[in-house]
Coordinates of C-alpha atoms in Angstrom, one line a residue:
X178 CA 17.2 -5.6 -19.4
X179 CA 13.4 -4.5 -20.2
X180 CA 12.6 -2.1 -17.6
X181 CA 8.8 -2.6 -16.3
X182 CA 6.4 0.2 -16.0
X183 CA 5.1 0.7 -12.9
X184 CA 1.7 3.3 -12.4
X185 CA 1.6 5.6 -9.1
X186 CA -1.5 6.9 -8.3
X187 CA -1.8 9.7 -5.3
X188 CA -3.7 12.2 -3.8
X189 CA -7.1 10.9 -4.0
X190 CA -10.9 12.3 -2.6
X191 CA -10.3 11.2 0.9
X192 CA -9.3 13.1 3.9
X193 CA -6.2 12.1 3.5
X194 CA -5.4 14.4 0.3
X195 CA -2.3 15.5 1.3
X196 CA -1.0 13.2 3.5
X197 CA -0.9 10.5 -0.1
X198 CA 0.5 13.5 -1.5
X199 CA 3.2 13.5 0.8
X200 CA 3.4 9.5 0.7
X201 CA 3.8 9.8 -3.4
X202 CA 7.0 11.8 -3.2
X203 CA 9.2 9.8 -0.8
X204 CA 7.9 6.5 -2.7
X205 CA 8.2 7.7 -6.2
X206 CA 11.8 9.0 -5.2
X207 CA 12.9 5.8 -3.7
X208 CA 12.1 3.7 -7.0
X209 CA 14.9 2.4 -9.1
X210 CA 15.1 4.2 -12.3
X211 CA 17.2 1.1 -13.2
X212 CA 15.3 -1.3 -12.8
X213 CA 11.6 0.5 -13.6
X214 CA 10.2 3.3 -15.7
X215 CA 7.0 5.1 -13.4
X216 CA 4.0 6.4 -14.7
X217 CA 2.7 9.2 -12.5
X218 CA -1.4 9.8 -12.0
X219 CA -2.7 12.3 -9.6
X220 CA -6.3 12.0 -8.6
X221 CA -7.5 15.7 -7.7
X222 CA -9.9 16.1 -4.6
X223 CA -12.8 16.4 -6.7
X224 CA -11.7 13.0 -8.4
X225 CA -10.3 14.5 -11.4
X226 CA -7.2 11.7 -13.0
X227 CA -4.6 13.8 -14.5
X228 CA -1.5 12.9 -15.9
X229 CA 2.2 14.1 -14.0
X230 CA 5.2 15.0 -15.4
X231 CA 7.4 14.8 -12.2
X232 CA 7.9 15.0 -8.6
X233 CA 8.4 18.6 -8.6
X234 CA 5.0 19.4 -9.7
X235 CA 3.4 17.3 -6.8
X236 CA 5.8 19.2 -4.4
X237 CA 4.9 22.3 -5.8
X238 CA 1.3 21.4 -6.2
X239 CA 1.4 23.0 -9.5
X240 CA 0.0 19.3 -11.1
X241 CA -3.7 20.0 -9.9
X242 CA -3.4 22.2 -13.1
X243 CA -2.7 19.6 -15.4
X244 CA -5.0 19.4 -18.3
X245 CA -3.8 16.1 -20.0
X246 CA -6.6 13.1 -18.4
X247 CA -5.0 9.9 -17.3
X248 CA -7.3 6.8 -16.7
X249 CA -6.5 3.5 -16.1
X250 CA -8.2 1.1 -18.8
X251 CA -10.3 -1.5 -16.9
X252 CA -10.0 -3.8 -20.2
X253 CA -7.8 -6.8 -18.7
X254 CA -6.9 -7.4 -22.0
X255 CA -4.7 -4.2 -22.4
X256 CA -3.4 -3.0 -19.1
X257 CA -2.6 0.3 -19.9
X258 CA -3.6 4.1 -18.8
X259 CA -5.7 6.1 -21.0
X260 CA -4.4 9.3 -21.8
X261 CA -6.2 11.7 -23.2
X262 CA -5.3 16.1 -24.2
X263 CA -5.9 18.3 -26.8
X264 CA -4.4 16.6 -29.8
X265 CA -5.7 13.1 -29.0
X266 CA -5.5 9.9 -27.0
X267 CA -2.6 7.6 -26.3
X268 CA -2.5 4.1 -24.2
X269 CA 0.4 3.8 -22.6
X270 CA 0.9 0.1 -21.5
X271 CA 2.2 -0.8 -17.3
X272 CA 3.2 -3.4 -15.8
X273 CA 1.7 -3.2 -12.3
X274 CA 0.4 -0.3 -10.2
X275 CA 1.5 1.4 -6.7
X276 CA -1.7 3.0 -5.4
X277 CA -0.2 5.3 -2.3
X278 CA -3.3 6.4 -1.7
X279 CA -4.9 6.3 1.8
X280 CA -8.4 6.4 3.0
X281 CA -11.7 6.5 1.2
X282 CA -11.6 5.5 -2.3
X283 CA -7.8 4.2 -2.2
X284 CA -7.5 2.2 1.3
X285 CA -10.8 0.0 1.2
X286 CA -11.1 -2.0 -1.9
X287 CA -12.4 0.4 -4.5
X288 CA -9.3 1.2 -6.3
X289 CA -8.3 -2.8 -5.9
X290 CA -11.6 -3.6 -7.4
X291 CA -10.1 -2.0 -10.7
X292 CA -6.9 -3.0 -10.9
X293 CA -8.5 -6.7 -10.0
X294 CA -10.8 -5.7 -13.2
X295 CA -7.7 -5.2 -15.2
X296 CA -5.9 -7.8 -14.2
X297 CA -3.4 -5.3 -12.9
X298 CA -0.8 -6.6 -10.3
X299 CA -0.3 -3.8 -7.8
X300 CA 1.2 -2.7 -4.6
X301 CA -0.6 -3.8 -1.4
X302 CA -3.7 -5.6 0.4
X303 CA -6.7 -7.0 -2.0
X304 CA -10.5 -5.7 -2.1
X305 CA -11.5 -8.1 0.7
X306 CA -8.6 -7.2 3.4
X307 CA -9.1 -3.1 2.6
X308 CA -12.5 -3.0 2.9
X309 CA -12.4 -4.8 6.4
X310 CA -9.4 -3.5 7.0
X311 CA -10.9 0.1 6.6
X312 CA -13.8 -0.3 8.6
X313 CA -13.3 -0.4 12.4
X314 CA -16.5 -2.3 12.7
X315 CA -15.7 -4.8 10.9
X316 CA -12.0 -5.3 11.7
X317 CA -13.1 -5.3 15.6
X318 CA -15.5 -8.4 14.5
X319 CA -12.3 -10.3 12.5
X320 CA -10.5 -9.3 15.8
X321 CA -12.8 -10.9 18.3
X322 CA -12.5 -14.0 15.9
X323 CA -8.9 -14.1 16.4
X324 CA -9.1 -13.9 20.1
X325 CA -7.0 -10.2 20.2
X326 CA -8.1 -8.3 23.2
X327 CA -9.1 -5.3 21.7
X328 CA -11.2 -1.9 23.6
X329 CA -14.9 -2.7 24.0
X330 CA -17.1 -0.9 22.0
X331 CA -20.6 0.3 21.0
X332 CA -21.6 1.0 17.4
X333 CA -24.0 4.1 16.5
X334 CA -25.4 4.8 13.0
X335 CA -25.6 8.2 11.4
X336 CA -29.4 8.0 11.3
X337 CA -29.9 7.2 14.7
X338 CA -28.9 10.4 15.7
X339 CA -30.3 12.6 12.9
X340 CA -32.9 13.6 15.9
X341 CA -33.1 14.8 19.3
X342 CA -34.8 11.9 20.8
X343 CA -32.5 9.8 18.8
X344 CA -29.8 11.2 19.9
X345 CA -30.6 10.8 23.3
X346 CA -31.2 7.0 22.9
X347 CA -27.9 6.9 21.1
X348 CA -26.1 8.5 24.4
X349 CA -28.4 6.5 26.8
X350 CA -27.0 3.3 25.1
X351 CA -23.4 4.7 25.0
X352 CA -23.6 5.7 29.3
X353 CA -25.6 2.5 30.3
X354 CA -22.1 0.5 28.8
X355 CA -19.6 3.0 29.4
X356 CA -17.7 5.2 32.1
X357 CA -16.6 8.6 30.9
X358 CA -14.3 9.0 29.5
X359 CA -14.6 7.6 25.7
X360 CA -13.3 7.4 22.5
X361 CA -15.7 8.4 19.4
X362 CA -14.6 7.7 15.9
X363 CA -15.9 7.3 12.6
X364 CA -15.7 3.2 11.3
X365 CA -14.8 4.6 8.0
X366 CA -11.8 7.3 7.9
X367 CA -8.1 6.8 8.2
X368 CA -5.4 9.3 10.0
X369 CA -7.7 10.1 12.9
X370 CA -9.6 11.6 11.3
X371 CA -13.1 12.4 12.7
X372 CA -11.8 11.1 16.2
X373 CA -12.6 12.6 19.3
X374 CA -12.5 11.8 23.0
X375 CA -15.7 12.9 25.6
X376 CA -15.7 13.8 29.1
X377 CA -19.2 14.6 29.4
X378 CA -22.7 14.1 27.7
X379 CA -22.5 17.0 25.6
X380 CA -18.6 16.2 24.5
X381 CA -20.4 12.7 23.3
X382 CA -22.9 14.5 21.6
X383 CA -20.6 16.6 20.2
X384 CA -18.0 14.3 18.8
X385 CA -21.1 11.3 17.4
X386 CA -22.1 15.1 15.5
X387 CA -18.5 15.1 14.3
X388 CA -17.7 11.4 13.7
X389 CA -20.9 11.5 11.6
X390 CA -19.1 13.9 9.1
X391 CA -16.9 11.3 8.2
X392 CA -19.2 8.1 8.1
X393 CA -22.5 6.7 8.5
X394 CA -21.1 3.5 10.6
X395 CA -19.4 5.6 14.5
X396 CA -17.9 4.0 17.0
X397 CA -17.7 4.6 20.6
X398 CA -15.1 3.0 22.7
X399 CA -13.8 2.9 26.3
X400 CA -11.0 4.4 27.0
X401 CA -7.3 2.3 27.3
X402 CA -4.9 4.3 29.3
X403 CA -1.7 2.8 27.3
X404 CA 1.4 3.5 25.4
X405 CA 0.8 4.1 21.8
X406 CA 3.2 1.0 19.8
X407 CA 2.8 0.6 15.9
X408 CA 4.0 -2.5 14.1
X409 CA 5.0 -2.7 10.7
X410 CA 3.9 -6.3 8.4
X411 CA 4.9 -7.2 4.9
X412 CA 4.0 -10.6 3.0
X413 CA 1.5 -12.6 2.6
X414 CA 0.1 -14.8 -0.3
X415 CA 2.7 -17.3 -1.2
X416 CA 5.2 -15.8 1.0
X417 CA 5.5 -15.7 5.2
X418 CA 4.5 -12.9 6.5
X419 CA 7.2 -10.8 8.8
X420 CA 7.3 -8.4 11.5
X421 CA 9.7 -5.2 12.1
X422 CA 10.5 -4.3 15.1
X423 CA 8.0 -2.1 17.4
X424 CA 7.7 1.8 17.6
X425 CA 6.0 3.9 20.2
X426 CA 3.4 7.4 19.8
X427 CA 4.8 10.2 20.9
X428 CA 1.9 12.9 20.8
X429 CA 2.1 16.1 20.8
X430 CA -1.8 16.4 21.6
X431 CA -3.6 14.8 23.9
X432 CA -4.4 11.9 21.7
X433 CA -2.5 11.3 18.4
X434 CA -5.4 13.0 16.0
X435 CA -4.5 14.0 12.6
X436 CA -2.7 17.1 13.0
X437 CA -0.7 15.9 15.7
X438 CA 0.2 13.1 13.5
X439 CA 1.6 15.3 10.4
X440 CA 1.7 19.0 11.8
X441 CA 3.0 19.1 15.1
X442 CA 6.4 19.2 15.4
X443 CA 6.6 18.2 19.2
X444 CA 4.9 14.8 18.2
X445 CA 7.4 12.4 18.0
X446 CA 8.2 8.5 17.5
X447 CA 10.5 6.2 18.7
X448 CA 11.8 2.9 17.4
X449 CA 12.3 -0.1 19.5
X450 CA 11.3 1.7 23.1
X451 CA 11.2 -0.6 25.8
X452 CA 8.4 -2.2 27.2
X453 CA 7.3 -4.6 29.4
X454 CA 8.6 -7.8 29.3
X455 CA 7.2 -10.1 26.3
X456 CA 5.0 -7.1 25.2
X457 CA 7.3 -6.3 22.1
X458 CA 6.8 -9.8 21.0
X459 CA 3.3 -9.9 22.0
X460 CA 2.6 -6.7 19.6
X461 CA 4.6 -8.7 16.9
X462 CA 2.6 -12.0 16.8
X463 CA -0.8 -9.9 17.2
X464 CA 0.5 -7.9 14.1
X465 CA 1.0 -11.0 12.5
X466 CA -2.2 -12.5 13.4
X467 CA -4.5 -9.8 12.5
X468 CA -2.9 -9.2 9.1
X469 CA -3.0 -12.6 8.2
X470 CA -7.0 -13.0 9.6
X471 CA -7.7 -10.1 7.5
X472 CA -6.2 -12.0 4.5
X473 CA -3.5 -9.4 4.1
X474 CA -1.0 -9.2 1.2
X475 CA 2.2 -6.7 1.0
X476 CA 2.1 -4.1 3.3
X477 CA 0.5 -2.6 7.0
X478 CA 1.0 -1.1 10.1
X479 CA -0.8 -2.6 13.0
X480 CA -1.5 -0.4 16.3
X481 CA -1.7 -1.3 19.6
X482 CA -1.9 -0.1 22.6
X483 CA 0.2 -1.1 25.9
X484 CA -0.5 -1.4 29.4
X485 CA 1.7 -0.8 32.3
X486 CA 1.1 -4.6 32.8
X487 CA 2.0 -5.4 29.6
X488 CA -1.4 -6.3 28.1
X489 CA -1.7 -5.8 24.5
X490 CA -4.4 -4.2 23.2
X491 CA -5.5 -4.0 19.8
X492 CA -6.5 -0.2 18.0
X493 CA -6.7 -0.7 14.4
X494 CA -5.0 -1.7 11.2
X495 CA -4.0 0.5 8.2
X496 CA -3.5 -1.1 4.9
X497 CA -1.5 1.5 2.7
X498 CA -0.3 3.2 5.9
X499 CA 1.6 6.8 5.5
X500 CA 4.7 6.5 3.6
X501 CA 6.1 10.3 4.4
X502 CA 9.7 11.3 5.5
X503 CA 8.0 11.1 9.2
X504 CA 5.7 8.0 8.9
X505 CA 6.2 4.8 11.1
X506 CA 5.8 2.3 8.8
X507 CA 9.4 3.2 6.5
X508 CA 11.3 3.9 10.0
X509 CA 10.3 0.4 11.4
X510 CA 12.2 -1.1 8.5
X511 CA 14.7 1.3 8.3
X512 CA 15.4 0.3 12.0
X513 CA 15.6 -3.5 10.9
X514 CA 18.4 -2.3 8.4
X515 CA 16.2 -2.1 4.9
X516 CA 16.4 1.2 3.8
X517 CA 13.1 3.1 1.9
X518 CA 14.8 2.1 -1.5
X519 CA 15.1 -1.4 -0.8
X520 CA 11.6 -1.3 0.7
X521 CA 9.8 0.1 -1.8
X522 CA 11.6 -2.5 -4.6
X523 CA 10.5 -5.1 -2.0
X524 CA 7.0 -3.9 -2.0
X525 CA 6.7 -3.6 -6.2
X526 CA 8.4 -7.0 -6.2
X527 CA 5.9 -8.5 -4.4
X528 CA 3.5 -6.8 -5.7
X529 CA 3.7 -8.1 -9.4
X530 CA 3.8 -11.3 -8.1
X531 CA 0.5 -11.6 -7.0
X532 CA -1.4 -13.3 -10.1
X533 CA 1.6 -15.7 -10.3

């Protein structure tokens, strides 16, 4: 049997660095040698593509000192990766990509754009579903089009508080909807990133200030007192689309922000907890629903939040959601019986086929 190449691409100039770092490793060591040869391409903070000679060096960080250059050829004619060192340049030929990166510039459509260029089958949603996907704005729009009850919300622009008396109007706006307390968060920025939660007026100020490091597009919500449940899809295209099981948010922190999520070691989660009755299945079929109005294809994790009455509310959707030893999207399915190997081959397999 010819073994197919298959490109992964990490790390990335998002917040979420590390976190794809992280990702890379428990994907990369969960593919079958047998079955395909990999390709390894770290992207370095400043956007830097550099070639990798193994998991070790992404563990030991030592491949941010690569010199050898690694880009992917957007020629559809070749599908290959440029490489390029000292003695000269080499096209290696793949077969299809696995882009575990998340956030900016890997989770919304750019990265897609180029492997759609190349006519590269790859790993995950298309340009359309990670763009929306990846803005809250716009996902909360697809959402209400769906009919998913979802927390209200107010959008603020960057520039609308680049003053004083804009930033007054701004929090006028925000208290003439709103009760304290509320949610801010940026549209555009994955892991919590960005998010804060305000008490007062000059919290609010504080965290619009904050969100509006992370995008122009902020959005403030109300506030759902609920349980924290996640929901992992795969599918789409030509096949159904399925549902694990349901897992619930432990935090750690007061709400589940980015170093809760990956550094605190009191944070925990939980597969199949028990909820109210129907709300599992509720969480399911929304999953289902939102991924499919989003035109997804291979892989998210959908979050909700849940009542004590068992109302379902809708939080947001990640389309190449954390793949570390502690992420929820891996333990879902590994709490369905499909182990990380068998859901990674399921995931490439997919993936390859979507130009079929």
């Amino acid at each position: 049997m010819i073994k197919k190449r298959i490109l992964v691409i990490f790390g990335g100039q998002s917040s979420e660095h590390i976190v794809s770092c992280m990702s890379a490793v428990n994907v990369i060591n969960n593919i079958d040698r047998d079955t395909y040869d990999v390709l390894i391409v770290g992207i370095t903070e400043e956007g830097h593509w550099l070639l990798v000679d193994s998991v070790e060096a992404i563990q030991d960080e030592s491949w941010r000192d690569g010199t050898v250059q690694a880009v992917l050829s957007p020629d559809a004619t070749e599908k290959s990766v440029i490489v390029i060192d000292g003695t000269g340049i080499e096209k290696i030929k793949v077969d299809g990509a696995f882009p575990v990166l998340h956030g900016l510039y890997g989770e919304d459509g750019t990265i897609q754009g180029l492997f759609e260029l190349a006519k590269l089958p790859y790993v995950g949603c298309g340009v359309l579903a990670s763009a929306v996907s990846m803005d809250k704005f716009f996902t909360k729009i697809i959402a209400d089009r769906v009919g998913v009850r979802q927390a209200a919300y107010e959008p603020v622009m960057k520039e609308e508080i680049a003053g004083t008396e804009g930033m007054a109007e701004a929090v006028k706006r925000v208290e003439a909807r709103f009760a304290y307390p509320v949610f801010i968060k940026p549209s555009n920025a994955g892991s919590s990133r960005g998010i804060s939660k305000a008490g007062n007026r000059q919290e609010l100020e504080a965290g619009l200030l904050e969100a509006a490091r992370h995008d122009r597009k902020l959005l403030v919500e109300e506030t759902i007192v609920g349980r924290e449940i996640e929901c992992s899809v795969f599918g789409g295209g030509r096949r159904g689309i399925e549902a694990s099981g349901v897992g619930e948010i432990l935090a750690a922190a007061e709400f589940y922000d980015f170093d809760a999520k990956y550094f605190n070691e009191e944070s925990r989660t939980v597969t199949d907890p028990e909820l109210p009755d129907g709300a599992t299945e509720k969480v399911r079929q929304a999953a289902m629903d939102i991924f499919r109005a989003v035109d997804g294809y291979g892989l998210a994790r959908v979050d909700f939040f849940v009542k004590d009455d068992g109302e379902v509310v809708f939080n947001e959707i990640n389309t190449m959601p954390g793949f570390t030893a502690i992420s929820m999207y891996p333990m879902l399915w590994e709490a369905r019986g499909v182990s990380k190997e068998e859901l990674v081959e399921k995931l490439i397999a997919h993936g390859l086929k979507r130009f079929d």
